[in-house]
Short mmCIF file of C-alpha atoms in Angstrom, two decimals:
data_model
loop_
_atom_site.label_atom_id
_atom_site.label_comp_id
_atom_site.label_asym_id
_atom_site.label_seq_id
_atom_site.Cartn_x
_atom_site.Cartn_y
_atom_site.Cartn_z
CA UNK A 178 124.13 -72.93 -43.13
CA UNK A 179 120.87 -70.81 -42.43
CA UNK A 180 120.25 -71.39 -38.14
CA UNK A 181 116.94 -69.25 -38.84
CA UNK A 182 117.19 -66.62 -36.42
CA UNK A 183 119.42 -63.16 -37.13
CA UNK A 184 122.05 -60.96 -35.28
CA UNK A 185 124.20 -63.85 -34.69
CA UNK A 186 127.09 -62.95 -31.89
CA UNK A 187 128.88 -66.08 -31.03
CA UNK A 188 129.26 -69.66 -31.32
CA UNK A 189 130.65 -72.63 -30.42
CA UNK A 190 131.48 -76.33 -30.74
CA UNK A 191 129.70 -78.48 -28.62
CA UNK A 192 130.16 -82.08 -30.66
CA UNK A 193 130.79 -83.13 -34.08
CA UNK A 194 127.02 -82.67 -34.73
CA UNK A 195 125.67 -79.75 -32.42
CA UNK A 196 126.48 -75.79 -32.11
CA UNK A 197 125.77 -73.46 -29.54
CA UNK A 198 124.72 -69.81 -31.07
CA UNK A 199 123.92 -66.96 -29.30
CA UNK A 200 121.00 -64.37 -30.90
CA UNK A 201 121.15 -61.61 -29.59
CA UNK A 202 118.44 -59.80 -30.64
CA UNK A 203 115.97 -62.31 -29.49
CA UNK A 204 117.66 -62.36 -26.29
CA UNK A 205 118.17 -66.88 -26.99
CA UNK A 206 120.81 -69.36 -27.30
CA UNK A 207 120.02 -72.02 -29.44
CA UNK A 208 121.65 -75.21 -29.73
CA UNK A 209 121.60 -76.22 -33.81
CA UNK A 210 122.63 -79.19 -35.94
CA UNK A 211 125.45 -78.40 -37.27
CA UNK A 212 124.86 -80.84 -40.35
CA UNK A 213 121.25 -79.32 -41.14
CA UNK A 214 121.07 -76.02 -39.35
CA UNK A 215 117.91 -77.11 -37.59
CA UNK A 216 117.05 -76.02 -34.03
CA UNK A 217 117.43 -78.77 -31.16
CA UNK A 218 116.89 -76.76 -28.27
CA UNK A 219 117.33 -73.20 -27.04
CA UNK A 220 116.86 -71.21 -24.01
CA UNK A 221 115.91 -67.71 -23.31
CA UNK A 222 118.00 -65.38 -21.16
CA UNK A 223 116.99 -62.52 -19.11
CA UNK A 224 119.43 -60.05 -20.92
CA UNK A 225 120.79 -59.55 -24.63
CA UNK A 226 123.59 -62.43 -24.62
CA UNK A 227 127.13 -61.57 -26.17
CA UNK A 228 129.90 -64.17 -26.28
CA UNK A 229 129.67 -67.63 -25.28
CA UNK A 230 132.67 -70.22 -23.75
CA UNK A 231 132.15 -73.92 -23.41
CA UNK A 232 133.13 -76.53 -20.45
CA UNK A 233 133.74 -80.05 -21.51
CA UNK A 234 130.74 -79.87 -23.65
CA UNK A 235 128.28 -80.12 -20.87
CA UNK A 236 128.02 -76.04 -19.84
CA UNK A 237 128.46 -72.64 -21.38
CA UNK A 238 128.98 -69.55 -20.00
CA UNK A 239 127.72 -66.34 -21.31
CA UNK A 240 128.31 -62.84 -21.10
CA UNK A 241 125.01 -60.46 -21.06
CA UNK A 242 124.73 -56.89 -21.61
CA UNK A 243 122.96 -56.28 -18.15
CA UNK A 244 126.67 -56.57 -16.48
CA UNK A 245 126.16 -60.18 -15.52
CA UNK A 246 127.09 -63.51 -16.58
CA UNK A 247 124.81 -66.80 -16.84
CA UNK A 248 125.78 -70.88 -16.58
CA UNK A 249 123.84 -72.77 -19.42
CA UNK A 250 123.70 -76.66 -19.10
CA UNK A 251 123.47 -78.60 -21.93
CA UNK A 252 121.62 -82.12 -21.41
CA UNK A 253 122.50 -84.17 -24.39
CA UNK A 254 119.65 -82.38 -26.57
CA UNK A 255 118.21 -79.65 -24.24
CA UNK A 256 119.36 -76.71 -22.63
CA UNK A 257 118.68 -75.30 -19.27
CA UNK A 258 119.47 -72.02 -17.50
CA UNK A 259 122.33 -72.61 -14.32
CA UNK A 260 123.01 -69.43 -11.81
CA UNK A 261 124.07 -66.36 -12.76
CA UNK A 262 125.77 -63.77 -11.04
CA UNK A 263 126.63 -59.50 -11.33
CA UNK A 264 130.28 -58.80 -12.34
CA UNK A 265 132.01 -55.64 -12.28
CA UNK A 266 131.19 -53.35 -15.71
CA UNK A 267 129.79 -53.93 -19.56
CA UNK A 268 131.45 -57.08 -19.68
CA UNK A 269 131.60 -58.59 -23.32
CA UNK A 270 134.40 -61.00 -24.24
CA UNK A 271 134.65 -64.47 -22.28
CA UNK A 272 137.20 -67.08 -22.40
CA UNK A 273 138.54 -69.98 -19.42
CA UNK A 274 141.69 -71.34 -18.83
CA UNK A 275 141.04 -74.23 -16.29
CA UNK A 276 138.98 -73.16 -13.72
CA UNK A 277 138.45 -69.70 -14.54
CA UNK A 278 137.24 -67.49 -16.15
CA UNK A 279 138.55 -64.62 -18.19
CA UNK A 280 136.43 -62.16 -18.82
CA UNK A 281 136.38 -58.19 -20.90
CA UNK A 282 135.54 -54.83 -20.74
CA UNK A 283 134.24 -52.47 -22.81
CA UNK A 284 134.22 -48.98 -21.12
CA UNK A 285 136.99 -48.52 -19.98
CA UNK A 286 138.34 -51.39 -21.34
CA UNK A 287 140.22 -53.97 -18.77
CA UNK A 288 140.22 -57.94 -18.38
CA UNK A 289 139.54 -59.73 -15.49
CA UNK A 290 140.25 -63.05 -14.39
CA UNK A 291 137.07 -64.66 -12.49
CA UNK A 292 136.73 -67.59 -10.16
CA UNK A 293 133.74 -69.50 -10.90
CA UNK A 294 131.77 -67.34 -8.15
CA UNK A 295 132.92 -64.13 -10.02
CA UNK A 296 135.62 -63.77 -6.99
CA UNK A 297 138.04 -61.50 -8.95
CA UNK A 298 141.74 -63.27 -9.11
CA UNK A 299 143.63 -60.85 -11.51
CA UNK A 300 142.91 -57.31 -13.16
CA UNK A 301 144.54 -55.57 -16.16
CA UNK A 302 143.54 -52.39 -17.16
CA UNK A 303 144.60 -49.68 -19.78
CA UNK A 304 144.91 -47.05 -16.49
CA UNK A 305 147.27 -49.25 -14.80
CA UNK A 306 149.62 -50.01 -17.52
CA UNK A 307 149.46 -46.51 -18.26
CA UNK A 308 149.54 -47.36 -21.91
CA UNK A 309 146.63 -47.75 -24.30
CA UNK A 310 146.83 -51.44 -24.97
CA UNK A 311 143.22 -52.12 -25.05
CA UNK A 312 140.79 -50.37 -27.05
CA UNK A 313 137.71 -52.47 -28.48
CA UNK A 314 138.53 -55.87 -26.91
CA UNK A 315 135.03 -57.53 -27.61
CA UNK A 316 136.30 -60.87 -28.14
CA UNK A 317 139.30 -63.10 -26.44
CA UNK A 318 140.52 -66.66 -26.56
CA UNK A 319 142.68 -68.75 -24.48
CA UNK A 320 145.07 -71.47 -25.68
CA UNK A 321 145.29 -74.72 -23.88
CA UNK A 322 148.68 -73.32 -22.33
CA UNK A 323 146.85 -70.38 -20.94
CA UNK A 324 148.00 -67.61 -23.33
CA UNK A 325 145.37 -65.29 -23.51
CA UNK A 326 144.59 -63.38 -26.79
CA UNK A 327 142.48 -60.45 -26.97
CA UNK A 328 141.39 -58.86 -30.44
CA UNK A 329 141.49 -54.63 -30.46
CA UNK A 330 138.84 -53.68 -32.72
CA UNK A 331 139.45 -50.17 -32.30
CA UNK A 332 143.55 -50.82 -32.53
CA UNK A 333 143.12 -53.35 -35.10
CA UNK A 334 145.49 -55.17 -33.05
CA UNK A 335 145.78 -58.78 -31.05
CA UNK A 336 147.70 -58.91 -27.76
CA UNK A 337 148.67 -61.39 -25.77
CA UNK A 338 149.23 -61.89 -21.74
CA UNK A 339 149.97 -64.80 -19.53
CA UNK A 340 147.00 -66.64 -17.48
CA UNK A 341 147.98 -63.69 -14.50
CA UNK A 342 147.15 -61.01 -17.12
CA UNK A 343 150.24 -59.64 -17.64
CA UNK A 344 151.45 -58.75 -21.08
CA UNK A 345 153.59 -60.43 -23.15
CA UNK A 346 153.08 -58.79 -26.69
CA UNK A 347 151.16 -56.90 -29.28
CA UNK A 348 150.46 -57.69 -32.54
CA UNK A 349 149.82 -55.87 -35.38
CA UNK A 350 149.92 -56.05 -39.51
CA UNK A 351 148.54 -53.79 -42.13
CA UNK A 352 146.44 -57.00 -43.06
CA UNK A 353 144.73 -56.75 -39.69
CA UNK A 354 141.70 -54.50 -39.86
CA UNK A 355 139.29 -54.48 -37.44
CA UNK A 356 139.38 -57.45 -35.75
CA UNK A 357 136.44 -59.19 -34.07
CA UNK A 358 136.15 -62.85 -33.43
CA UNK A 359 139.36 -64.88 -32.09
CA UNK A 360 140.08 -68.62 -31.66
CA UNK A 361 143.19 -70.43 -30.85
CA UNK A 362 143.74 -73.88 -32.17
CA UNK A 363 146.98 -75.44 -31.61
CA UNK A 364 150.31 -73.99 -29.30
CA UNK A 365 150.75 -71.59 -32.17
CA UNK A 366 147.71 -70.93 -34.32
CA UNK A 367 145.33 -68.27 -33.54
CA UNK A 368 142.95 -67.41 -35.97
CA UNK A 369 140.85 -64.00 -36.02
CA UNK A 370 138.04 -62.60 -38.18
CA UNK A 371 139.67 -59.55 -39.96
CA UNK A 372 136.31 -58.15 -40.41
CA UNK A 373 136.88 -54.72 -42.54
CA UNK A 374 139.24 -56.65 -45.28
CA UNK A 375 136.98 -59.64 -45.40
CA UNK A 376 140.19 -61.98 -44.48
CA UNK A 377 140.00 -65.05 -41.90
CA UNK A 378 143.80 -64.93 -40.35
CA UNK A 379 146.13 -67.20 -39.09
CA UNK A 380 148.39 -65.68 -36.32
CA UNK A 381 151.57 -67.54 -35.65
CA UNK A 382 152.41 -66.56 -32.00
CA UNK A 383 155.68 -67.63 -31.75
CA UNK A 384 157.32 -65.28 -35.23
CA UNK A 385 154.50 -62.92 -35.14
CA UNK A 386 153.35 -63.74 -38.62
CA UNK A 387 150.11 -62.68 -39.85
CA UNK A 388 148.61 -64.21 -42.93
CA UNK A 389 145.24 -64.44 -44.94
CA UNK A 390 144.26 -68.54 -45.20
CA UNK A 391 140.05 -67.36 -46.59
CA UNK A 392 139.38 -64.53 -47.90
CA UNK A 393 136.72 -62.72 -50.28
CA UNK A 394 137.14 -65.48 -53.11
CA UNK A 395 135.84 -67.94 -50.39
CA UNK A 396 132.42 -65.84 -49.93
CA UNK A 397 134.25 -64.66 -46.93
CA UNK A 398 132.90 -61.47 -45.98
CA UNK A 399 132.71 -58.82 -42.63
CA UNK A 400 133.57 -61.75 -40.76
CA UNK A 401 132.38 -61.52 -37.04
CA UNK A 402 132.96 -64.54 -35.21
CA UNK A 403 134.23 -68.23 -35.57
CA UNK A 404 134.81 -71.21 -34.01
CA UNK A 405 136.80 -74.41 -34.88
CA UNK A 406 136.33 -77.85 -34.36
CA UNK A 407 139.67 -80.42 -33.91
CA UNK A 408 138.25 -83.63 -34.39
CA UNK A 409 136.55 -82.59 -37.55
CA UNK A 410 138.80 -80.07 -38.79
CA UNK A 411 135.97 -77.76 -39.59
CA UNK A 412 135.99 -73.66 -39.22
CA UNK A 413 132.41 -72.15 -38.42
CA UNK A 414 133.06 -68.66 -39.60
CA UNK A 415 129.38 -65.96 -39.09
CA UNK A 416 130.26 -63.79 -42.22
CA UNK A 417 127.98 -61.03 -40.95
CA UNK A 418 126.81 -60.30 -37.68
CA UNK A 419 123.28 -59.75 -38.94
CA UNK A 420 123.04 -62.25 -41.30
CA UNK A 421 121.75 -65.73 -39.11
CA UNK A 422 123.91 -67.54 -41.41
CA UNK A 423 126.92 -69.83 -40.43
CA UNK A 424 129.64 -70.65 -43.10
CA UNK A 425 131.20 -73.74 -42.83
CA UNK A 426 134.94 -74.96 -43.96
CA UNK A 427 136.61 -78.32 -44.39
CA UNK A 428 140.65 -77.44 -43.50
CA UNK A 429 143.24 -80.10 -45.34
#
């Protein structure tokens, strides 16, 4: 699927028809058909957006690289800009779990867990656990339990902490090469963009299993972000950050 624009950073499901896509280098998110590719609406922010989170299909949340984050509304087939506020650093992943959000860091890395005013709730940061556990965590993911998975780029490397941020394990696999994009999609199916083997994973939280389920022979490749969507059983996989294109698969 070709959306038209480049530099794709993050997407999401908003119904069996529409997709919410951040651009970052035009500094839009644009809400496509997911059936044509067309353009139904977009919106431009005042900073380069990063990653994206949806609410009940009505509102998005996205992070910016001018330290803030910004409420988009969707309106059945427009978008409009909601407040906005400052948070704490060069925040780049985004994820919820109820009524908050979850939210990372770059430099130094930490997470954060956010009320919906950007009161923080909960910290965790490299310094205070004293350990390196977070090194490159530009993308995260929360399951519908709360689990919170967070994919180390630099670590090559997915761990996982309770909704409180504390951690509950780290997982790693020579198969697992510079991860980037992370979704969970059931109790005990994450799946992750292993973007320097060209692999989509599954990750099977509960035996720590790691294995390949699309890979180069797919046209998989330098995966960078996906998205999945239940009702249809479709992946969106971007196979290259700078590519605009979206890469869509039917799962059995």
């Amino acid at each position: 699927m070709e959306t038209g624009g480049g530099s794709i950073n993050d997407i999401a499901v908003v119904s069996d028809t529409r997709l919410l896509v951040i651009v970052h280098a035009t500094t839009k998110v644009i809400l496509v058909n997911s059936q044509t590719g067309g353009t139904v609406a977009q919106v431009t922010l005042k900073g380069g957006p990063r990653r994206l989170c949806m609410f009940d299909n009505i509102r998005a949340v996205v992070t910016l690289d001018d330290n803030s984050l910004q409420f988009i509304n969707i309106n059945g087939d427009s978008l409009e800009l909601g407040r906005s506020f400052r948070v704490n650093g060069d925040v780049w992943g985004i994820s919820r779990s109820e009524d908050r959000l979850i939210v990372s860091y770059e430099s130094p890395p930490w997470l954060e867990v956010l009320s919906m005013d950007g009161r923080v709730i909960h910290t965790f940061s490299n310094q205070a656990a004293g350990v390196d556990v977070f090194k490159g965590p530009y993308f995260i993911s929360t399951s519908a339990a709360g689990m919170v998975y967070v994919s180390n780029r630099s670590k090559s490397t997915i761990t996982q902490l309770d909704s409180n941020l504390h951690a509950i394990r780290t997982y790693s696999d020579p198969i697992l090469q510079g991860p980037r994009g992370i979704i969970s999609v059931s109790a005990d199916q994450v799946l992750v963009c292993s973007h320097e083997n060209h692999r989509i994973l599954l990750l099977c939280p509960s035996t720590g299993a790691i294995t390949s389920i699309l890979g180069q022979q797919d046209g998989i490749k330098e995966p960078y972000a996906l998205t999945y969507s239940p009702s249809q059983r479709k992946l969106y996989v971007v196979p290259d950050e700078w590519s605009g294109r979206i890469q869509v698969f039917q799962q059995q």
